[in-house]
Amino acid sequence: MKAAVRDRYGPPSVVSVRDIDRPIPSDNEVLVRVHAGSVNRPDLDSLYPRWQLTRLFLGRRRPRIHGVGLDVAGVVDSVGRTVSRFRPGDKVFGDLYLFGQGAFAEYVCASEKAFAAIPTGLTCDEAATLPHSAVLALQGLRLRDGRTIGPGDRVLIVGASGNVGPFAVQIAKAMGADVTGVCRTDKVDFVRSLGADRVIDYTKVDYTRSGERYNVVVDVDAHHSFLRWRGVLGPKGVYVAMGGSSSWLLQALFVAPLISRASQKRMGLLLWCKPFNPADVATLKELIAAGKVKAVIDRRFRLSQVVDALRYVEEGRAKGKVIITA
């Protein structure tokens, strides 16, 4: 089979499509014929880790995992002896974050726990956009103490136009929140089309100095210090970030806890995420069935164009999800 692989750290150009052996499922595994995968920020982060600490897990000098891609959707080809949830011919989607990655290939093989049945009415392309980004968006809007946002809450989504942001905007609106999205000029109309009540163009407005106050801020890729966010949060406000640079991570570990202790505001990194958590997948399916959340696909690339797809996302050009079809 053909698969996207890499043997060293570096930019998207280190990825190539090669012929490798097709995997054979063990007792608890499922072999899936891939129809589509989608690009996520972690796919790029694993190519050249922004946080050097993560190399302790990914490989210090070169990556231990050679496959690329988290999100996958396709049809079950064969199953292991003890698999009970699926059979050949079933349409499934899944997140391979905890199962060796490798979604950008003609076939993938992983534990049956990595997959779920594709929601009725969705194509494989649409289903491939959901596993990592949509679940992450849902978890980012559920606060660490178990609270969720609701009617009357003011929510700011920073990075509303990429992978996670469009889902966060739709989910927050489905919860009844008043939603403001942040993006650059050429994506303002796109974010507005997702249902955002207001859109801020960060090239024209400093959204941390606007004087507006929010109950919850979800920052998809952090750039500003935690100190700048104090005045943006209302009483008992919450700031949740999903990632940032190495220097920002140090702030998240040492500065954010101090600010949280000194005030009623809570700030920090999204550490309570659970990839493809079954309960969250079920909630997501309900939102999709109700028409409150939809997959938003920007562009499609063939597997042979995987480097172009990764570059397209890396350059920040995507409005929604980028699909790679096998």
XYZ file of C-alpha atoms in Angstrom:
326
model
C 0.000 0.000 0.000
C 0.995 3.648 -0.320
C 1.477 5.774 2.781
C 2.873 9.163 3.790
C 5.970 8.650 5.948
C 8.954 10.600 7.282
C 12.268 9.500 8.778
C 13.513 12.792 10.251
C 12.247 16.021 11.755
C 11.728 18.985 9.494
C 9.223 20.917 7.362
C 6.512 19.228 5.263
C 9.091 18.447 2.593
C 10.509 15.632 4.788
C 7.273 13.702 4.135
C 7.109 11.378 1.140
C 4.630 8.833 -0.180
C 6.119 5.344 -0.327
C 5.101 1.728 -0.818
C 5.028 -0.123 2.517
C 3.596 -3.424 3.688
C -0.126 -3.456 4.293
C -0.734 -4.139 8.008
C -2.528 -7.241 9.251
C -4.949 -6.696 12.151
C -4.216 -8.484 15.418
C -6.973 -9.828 17.666
C -8.410 -6.469 18.793
C -7.582 -4.442 15.697
C -9.482 -3.187 12.665
C -8.041 -2.714 9.174
C -9.675 0.240 7.438
C -9.522 1.124 3.762
C -8.980 4.877 3.951
C -11.214 7.189 1.952
C -10.123 10.459 3.558
C -8.023 12.013 6.291
C -7.810 15.622 7.450
C -4.880 17.816 8.459
C -4.572 19.049 12.050
C -2.087 21.333 13.780
C -0.611 18.346 15.701
C 0.320 16.792 12.342
C 2.604 19.766 11.752
C 3.810 19.892 15.352
C 4.947 16.272 15.138
C 7.009 17.047 12.017
C 9.202 19.474 13.963
C 8.081 19.641 17.618
C 7.716 23.185 18.937
C 8.221 21.931 22.495
C 11.626 20.235 22.839
C 10.298 18.369 25.868
C 8.000 16.360 23.610
C 11.006 14.815 21.876
C 11.464 12.675 24.968
C 8.291 10.914 23.843
C 8.480 11.357 20.066
C 12.188 10.593 19.667
C 15.145 12.811 20.562
C 17.051 12.843 17.248
C 14.536 11.344 14.865
C 10.859 10.414 15.103
C 9.970 6.999 16.495
C 6.668 7.095 14.608
C 7.068 7.370 10.842
C 3.425 7.604 9.792
C 1.648 10.962 9.443
C -1.951 11.960 10.113
C -4.476 11.664 12.952
C -7.973 11.954 11.470
C -9.258 9.154 9.263
C -12.504 7.941 7.732
C -13.125 4.905 5.579
C -14.583 1.409 5.333
C -13.642 -1.589 7.460
C -11.720 -4.090 5.343
C -11.104 -6.821 7.928
C -11.188 -7.295 11.706
C -9.271 -9.227 14.329
C -10.576 -12.303 16.110
C -11.875 -10.514 19.237
C -13.347 -7.409 17.579
C -17.037 -7.101 18.394
C -18.038 -3.540 17.431
C -17.339 -3.618 13.687
C -17.432 -5.913 10.708
C -16.183 -5.614 7.117
C -18.125 -3.014 5.161
C -18.869 -0.724 8.122
C -18.139 2.968 7.598
C -15.988 4.334 10.418
C -14.038 7.403 11.442
C -11.405 7.823 14.120
C -8.523 9.670 15.760
C -5.154 7.872 15.652
C -3.502 10.234 18.167
C -3.016 7.402 20.669
C -2.638 4.668 18.067
C 0.512 5.400 16.068
C -0.864 7.990 13.617
C -0.577 7.080 9.914
C -3.976 8.315 8.663
C -2.483 9.594 5.402
C -2.316 6.200 3.721
C -4.402 3.784 1.694
C -5.010 1.587 4.751
C -4.737 2.042 8.513
C -4.771 -0.564 11.247
C -5.527 0.208 14.901
C -7.457 -0.972 17.944
C -11.222 -0.930 17.525
C -11.198 1.702 20.334
C -9.751 4.181 17.826
C -12.916 4.154 15.695
C -16.615 4.943 15.791
C -19.416 4.529 13.266
C -19.781 7.457 10.880
C -22.902 9.514 11.703
C -25.815 8.889 9.361
C -25.879 11.251 6.416
C -22.198 12.188 6.497
C -19.743 11.390 3.731
C -16.291 10.023 4.548
C -14.790 13.405 3.632
C -17.076 15.158 6.118
C -16.512 12.556 8.834
C -12.736 12.866 8.441
C -12.883 16.500 9.593
C -14.350 15.623 12.996
C -12.308 13.223 15.150
C -9.563 15.469 16.511
C -10.611 19.077 15.904
C -14.327 18.873 16.667
C -13.836 16.814 19.827
C -11.081 19.179 20.973
C -13.372 22.166 20.394
C -16.111 20.531 22.457
C -13.719 19.800 25.323
C -12.276 23.318 25.226
C -15.757 24.709 25.859
C -16.325 22.389 28.824
C -14.458 23.905 31.736
C -12.143 21.922 33.972
C -14.514 21.980 36.937
C -17.226 20.409 34.780
C -19.116 23.618 34.033
C -20.278 24.269 30.505
C -21.133 27.532 28.829
C -24.744 28.482 28.290
C -27.180 31.244 27.300
C -25.900 34.666 28.295
C -22.225 33.675 28.366
C -19.906 35.765 26.226
C -17.316 33.592 24.484
C -14.263 34.687 22.525
C -12.760 32.199 20.049
C -9.217 33.205 19.038
C -8.235 31.383 15.854
C -11.812 30.941 14.681
C -11.027 30.148 11.053
C -8.671 27.151 11.055
C -9.056 23.546 12.218
C -10.557 23.757 15.706
C -11.995 27.288 15.620
C -14.893 26.741 13.188
C -16.164 23.858 15.318
C -15.738 25.902 18.513
C -17.821 28.739 17.043
C -20.634 26.386 16.004
C -20.644 24.445 19.279
C -20.622 27.605 21.402
C -23.581 28.957 19.416
C -25.387 25.630 19.846
C -24.953 26.070 23.617
C -26.617 29.457 23.419
C -23.551 31.635 23.936
C -22.865 35.045 22.449
C -19.811 34.321 20.296
C -17.038 36.577 19.016
C -14.489 35.103 16.612
C -10.979 36.366 15.937
C -9.275 35.937 12.558
C -7.412 37.896 9.900
C -8.949 40.122 7.231
C -9.450 37.604 4.432
C -11.315 35.205 6.730
C -13.789 37.587 8.387
C -16.709 36.688 6.108
C -15.990 32.983 6.565
C -16.115 33.198 10.381
C -19.294 35.265 10.192
C -20.855 32.549 8.007
C -20.253 30.036 10.822
C -22.710 31.941 13.001
C -20.414 34.180 15.039
C -22.256 37.201 16.447
C -19.190 39.401 15.968
C -15.856 38.986 14.206
C -12.637 40.801 15.117
C -9.922 41.292 12.523
C -6.719 40.952 14.555
C -4.727 42.864 11.935
C -6.809 45.962 12.740
C -7.889 45.557 16.376
C -5.963 44.454 19.477
C -8.597 42.167 20.935
C -6.780 42.088 24.291
C -7.148 45.879 24.603
C -10.653 46.394 23.203
C -12.312 46.918 26.586
C -14.689 43.989 26.008
C -15.111 41.363 28.737
C -15.786 37.671 28.230
C -16.848 34.765 30.410
C -14.754 32.284 28.439
C -11.844 32.711 26.041
C -10.728 29.756 23.910
C -7.340 30.431 22.324
C -6.506 27.836 19.681
C -2.848 28.845 19.278
C -1.674 31.292 21.954
C 0.524 34.294 21.178
C -0.118 36.789 24.016
C 1.091 36.579 27.600
C -1.298 35.590 30.366
C -0.938 39.019 31.951
C -2.566 40.625 28.904
C -5.592 38.379 29.263
C -6.479 39.393 32.822
C -8.422 42.464 31.709
C -10.286 40.544 29.013
C -11.935 38.138 31.447
C -15.002 39.074 33.420
C -15.541 37.989 37.059
C -14.797 34.262 37.419
C -13.808 34.267 33.746
C -11.858 31.390 32.184
C -9.046 31.496 29.618
C -8.212 28.149 27.964
C -5.409 27.755 25.426
C -4.729 24.715 23.249
C -1.081 25.387 22.467
C 1.634 27.941 21.858
C 5.383 28.446 21.612
C 7.949 27.009 24.041
C 8.246 30.354 25.847
C 4.470 30.548 26.157
C 4.403 27.022 27.595
C 6.702 28.142 30.422
C 4.199 30.886 31.234
C 1.392 28.333 31.200
C 3.262 26.200 33.727
C 4.436 28.932 36.091
C 2.662 32.287 35.519
C -0.907 31.153 34.842
C -1.277 29.240 38.158
C -0.113 32.318 40.082
C -2.659 34.558 38.351
C -5.395 32.001 38.965
C -4.595 31.794 42.672
C -4.494 35.582 43.032
C -7.901 36.121 41.430
C -11.187 34.421 40.721
C -10.152 34.039 37.106
C -8.862 30.727 35.775
C -6.157 30.601 33.127
C -4.112 27.820 31.623
C -3.498 25.129 29.047
C -6.186 22.614 28.063
C -4.788 19.653 29.995
C -8.029 17.726 30.498
C -8.516 16.768 26.846
C -9.211 13.103 26.038
C -8.697 12.239 22.361
C -11.834 10.817 20.740
C -13.543 10.390 24.115
C -16.661 8.228 23.451
C -18.999 10.483 25.467
C -17.844 13.548 23.532
C -18.122 11.713 20.215
C -21.717 10.855 21.145
C -22.455 14.510 21.972
C -20.906 15.584 18.694
C -23.079 13.125 16.785
C -26.170 14.613 18.469
C -25.146 18.137 17.457
C -24.574 16.989 13.881
C -27.915 15.164 13.742
C -29.634 18.323 14.992
C -27.966 20.375 12.238
C -26.145 22.557 14.778
C -22.622 21.507 13.737
C -21.456 20.975 10.164
C -18.162 19.972 8.632
C -16.511 22.841 6.783
C -14.088 21.715 4.077
C -11.781 24.226 2.418
C -9.758 22.121 -0.036
C -9.088 18.525 -1.008
C -5.712 17.067 -1.915
C -4.764 13.608 -3.167
C -2.439 11.428 -1.085
C 0.282 12.134 -3.637
C -0.113 15.848 -2.774
C 0.283 15.412 0.988
C 3.243 17.824 1.179
C 1.196 20.545 -0.544
C -1.685 19.933 1.882
C 0.581 20.234 4.925
C 2.147 23.426 3.576
C -1.265 24.916 2.866
C -2.284 24.480 6.501
C 1.127 25.526 7.839
C 0.885 28.822 5.951
C -2.448 29.589 7.624
C -4.365 29.688 4.355
C -7.098 27.197 5.247
C -10.659 28.292 6.005
C -11.866 25.195 7.774
C -10.510 21.709 7.204
C -8.142 20.416 4.547
C -8.844 16.875 3.311
C -6.427 14.291 1.948
C -8.106 11.556 -0.107
C -6.448 8.180 -0.564
